[in-house]
């Protein structure tokens, strides 16, 4: 049942090219636009939406943080992202023209379900992005977009996360399509680029052996930091979460711009710091900022582990380890940069002798409060 792998997590990481492709399948028309009639949210209703609020927990929350960039860029609509456990206990300003998007792999997470009910009581429409057919959250939502990751058994979310991202991108592009905020040919071009992502993920998986070696060399470490900017920031949070839950190590993700506001005091000789670098061509300003962040931490002795686009030679002098990933547009980058971080956490945890499918103290779906 593990398909020859030692752990479900390894199998699920390997399944990601297929999972991403399946989530796109059947949702694109012959002329390259989106057909999401399955949403059951009529175009008129989507045109009336004035604000989007994304609510989720854990890894699904990280997908939401990335979705915000795509939703705001493509559909021009303001988007907030909030942890379900915070949202449900306050009085968020929701109206009939707020669309609440809840993201949940299992569709059973208690805090997310309660957040959904909280939103519906205030007459907001709720769209669920979910992986488990017929789970409670999709049943109670006004609309559903299923991810087609297939069953995810390992506690740590991997393929569900990438497919949640794809589903969020589809929603963002669909909003742009029905609201006319993006030219049709741009929508079709972006979908075309999304369709190339499975091949890029396969390429990352085929070249990931050095990441494994690196992970094994760090078993003795007590702490690893992760830095990113823009969509790289939630990827840093996700890399840190994976390491915490699987390797039981102190791991923290920061927005790289926050370094000077406190976290830089943590940097000491030998501390491993993973940095996710945006594309130099597409984001020259951010790229320059992060390269100087890498220089700053290296000057203080950090062991820099740099994830950058293939061909980005500007980071070579400052990277103790360099993980090169295929070049994709910035908004799609998390689909490739997350993969080495999953492998990194999985390998480090396994090297420490932990069962990565069943980390201590954790359940696959958190149905309690
Ligand atoms: O099933 P859900 O997506 O609602 O679960 C949310 C979190 O419990 C989940 O993503 C958790 O953080 C994962 N174990 C992370 O790998």
Coordinates of C-alpha atoms in Angstrom, one line a residue, residues 156-346:
X156 CA 2.4 15.9 7.4
X157 CA 0.6 17.5 4.5
X158 CA 2.6 17.5 1.2
X159 CA 0.6 16.7 -1.9
X160 CA -2.5 18.2 -0.4
X161 CA -0.7 21.5 0.1
X162 CA 0.5 21.7 -3.6
X163 CA -3.0 20.9 -4.8
X164 CA -4.6 23.5 -2.5
X165 CA -2.3 26.0 -4.1
X166 CA -3.4 25.0 -7.5
X167 CA -7.1 25.1 -6.5
X168 CA -6.5 28.6 -5.0
X169 CA -4.8 29.7 -8.3
X170 CA -7.8 28.4 -10.2
X171 CA -10.2 30.3 -8.0
X172 CA -8.2 33.5 -8.4
X173 CA -8.0 33.1 -12.2
X174 CA -11.7 32.3 -12.3
X175 CA -12.6 35.4 -10.4
X176 CA -10.4 37.4 -12.9
X177 CA -12.2 35.7 -15.8
X178 CA -15.7 36.4 -14.6
X179 CA -14.9 39.9 -13.4
X180 CA -12.8 40.8 -16.4
X181 CA -9.8 42.0 -14.4
X182 CA -7.3 40.2 -16.6
X183 CA -7.2 39.8 -20.4
X184 CA -8.4 36.4 -21.6
X185 CA -5.1 35.7 -23.3
X186 CA -3.2 36.3 -20.0
X187 CA -5.5 33.9 -18.2
X188 CA -4.9 31.3 -20.8
X189 CA -1.2 31.9 -20.7
X190 CA -1.1 31.5 -16.9
X191 CA -3.1 28.3 -17.1
X192 CA -0.7 27.1 -19.7
X193 CA 2.2 27.8 -17.3
X194 CA 0.4 26.0 -14.5
X195 CA 0.1 23.0 -16.8
X196 CA 3.9 22.9 -17.0
X197 CA 4.4 22.7 -13.3
X198 CA 4.0 18.9 -12.9
X199 CA 7.1 18.5 -15.1
X200 CA 9.0 21.0 -13.1
X201 CA 8.1 19.2 -9.8
X202 CA 9.3 15.9 -11.4
X203 CA 12.6 17.6 -12.2
X204 CA 13.0 18.8 -8.6
X205 CA 12.3 15.3 -7.4
X206 CA 14.8 13.8 -9.8
X207 CA 17.5 16.1 -8.5
X208 CA 16.8 16.1 -4.8
X209 CA 19.6 13.7 -3.6
X210 CA 21.9 16.5 -2.5
X211 CA 19.0 17.9 -0.3
X212 CA 18.8 14.5 1.4
X213 CA 22.6 14.5 2.0
X214 CA 22.4 18.0 3.4
X215 CA 19.5 17.0 5.7
X216 CA 21.5 14.0 7.0
X217 CA 24.5 16.3 7.7
X218 CA 22.3 18.5 10.0
X219 CA 20.9 15.8 12.4
X220 CA 23.0 17.2 15.2
X221 CA 21.6 20.7 14.9
X222 CA 19.1 22.1 17.4
X223 CA 17.5 24.9 15.4
X224 CA 17.0 25.8 11.8
X225 CA 15.7 29.2 10.6
X226 CA 13.8 29.8 7.3
X227 CA 13.6 33.2 5.5
X228 CA 11.5 34.3 2.6
X229 CA 9.8 37.4 1.1
X230 CA 6.6 37.8 -0.8
X231 CA 5.3 34.2 -1.6
X232 CA 8.6 32.9 -0.3
X233 CA 7.6 34.0 3.2
X234 CA 4.7 31.4 3.6
X235 CA 7.0 28.8 2.0
X236 CA 9.5 29.6 4.8
X237 CA 6.7 29.1 7.4
X238 CA 5.8 25.8 5.7
X239 CA 9.4 24.6 5.7
X240 CA 9.7 25.4 9.4
X241 CA 6.4 23.7 10.2
X242 CA 7.4 20.5 8.5
X243 CA 10.7 20.4 10.4
X244 CA 9.0 21.0 13.8
X245 CA 6.3 18.4 13.3
X246 CA 8.6 15.7 11.8
X247 CA 12.1 16.2 13.3
X248 CA 10.9 17.8 16.6
X249 CA 13.4 20.6 16.1
X250 CA 13.1 24.2 16.8
X251 CA 12.4 25.8 13.4
X252 CA 11.0 29.2 12.6
X253 CA 10.1 31.0 9.5
X254 CA 10.5 34.7 9.1
X255 CA 9.8 37.4 6.6
X256 CA 13.4 38.3 5.6
X257 CA 12.6 42.0 6.0
X258 CA 11.9 41.4 9.7
X259 CA 15.4 40.2 10.4
X260 CA 16.7 43.6 11.5
X261 CA 13.7 44.0 13.8
X262 CA 14.8 41.1 16.1
X263 CA 15.5 37.7 14.6
X264 CA 19.0 38.6 13.4
X265 CA 20.0 38.5 17.1
X266 CA 19.5 34.7 16.8
X267 CA 22.2 34.3 14.2
X268 CA 25.3 32.7 15.5
X269 CA 28.2 30.8 13.9
X270 CA 27.1 27.6 12.3
X271 CA 23.3 28.2 12.6
X272 CA 21.6 26.7 9.5
X273 CA 19.4 29.2 7.7
X274 CA 17.3 28.3 4.7
X275 CA 16.6 31.2 2.4
X276 CA 14.1 31.2 -0.4
X277 CA 15.1 33.5 -3.2
X278 CA 12.7 35.1 -5.7
X279 CA 13.4 35.3 -9.4
X280 CA 16.0 37.9 -10.3
X281 CA 14.4 38.6 -13.7
X282 CA 10.8 39.0 -12.5
X283 CA 11.4 40.5 -9.0
X284 CA 14.8 42.3 -9.2
X285 CA 14.0 44.6 -6.2
X286 CA 13.1 41.7 -3.9
X287 CA 15.9 39.6 -5.2
X288 CA 18.4 42.3 -4.4
X289 CA 16.9 42.7 -0.9
X290 CA 17.2 39.0 -0.2
X291 CA 20.7 38.7 -1.5
X292 CA 21.7 41.4 1.0
X293 CA 19.9 39.5 3.7
X294 CA 21.9 36.4 2.9
X295 CA 25.1 38.5 3.0
X296 CA 24.1 39.9 6.4
X297 CA 23.5 36.5 8.0
X298 CA 26.5 34.9 6.4
X299 CA 28.7 37.7 7.8
X300 CA 27.5 36.6 11.2
X301 CA 28.5 33.0 10.6
X302 CA 25.2 31.4 9.5
X303 CA 25.3 28.3 7.4
X304 CA 23.3 29.5 4.4
X305 CA 21.1 27.0 2.5
X306 CA 19.8 28.9 -0.5
X307 CA 16.9 27.8 -2.7
X308 CA 17.1 29.8 -5.9
X309 CA 16.1 29.6 -9.6
X310 CA 18.4 27.6 -11.9
X311 CA 21.0 29.9 -13.4
X312 CA 20.8 32.5 -10.6
X313 CA 24.6 32.8 -10.2
X314 CA 24.4 36.0 -8.1
X315 CA 23.7 33.9 -4.9
X316 CA 26.6 31.4 -5.5
X317 CA 29.2 33.3 -3.5
X318 CA 27.0 33.5 -0.4
X319 CA 25.5 30.0 -0.4
X320 CA 27.0 27.3 1.7
X321 CA 24.5 25.0 0.0
X322 CA 22.6 25.8 -3.1
X323 CA 19.4 24.2 -4.1
X324 CA 18.5 25.1 -7.7
X325 CA 14.8 24.9 -8.8
X326 CA 13.3 25.4 -12.3
X327 CA 12.3 28.9 -13.2
X328 CA 8.6 29.6 -13.0
X329 CA 6.6 32.8 -12.6
X330 CA 6.9 34.3 -9.1
X331 CA 3.3 33.5 -8.1
X332 CA 3.8 29.8 -9.0
X333 CA 7.2 29.5 -7.4
X334 CA 5.9 27.9 -4.1
X335 CA 4.8 24.9 -6.2
X336 CA 8.5 24.1 -6.8
X337 CA 10.3 25.7 -3.8
X338 CA 8.2 23.8 -1.2
X339 CA 9.2 20.4 -2.6
X340 CA 12.9 20.4 -1.5
X341 CA 11.8 21.6 2.0
X342 CA 9.4 18.6 2.3
X343 CA 12.2 16.3 1.4
X344 CA 14.6 18.1 3.7
X345 CA 12.3 17.7 6.8
X346 CA 11.4 14.1 5.9

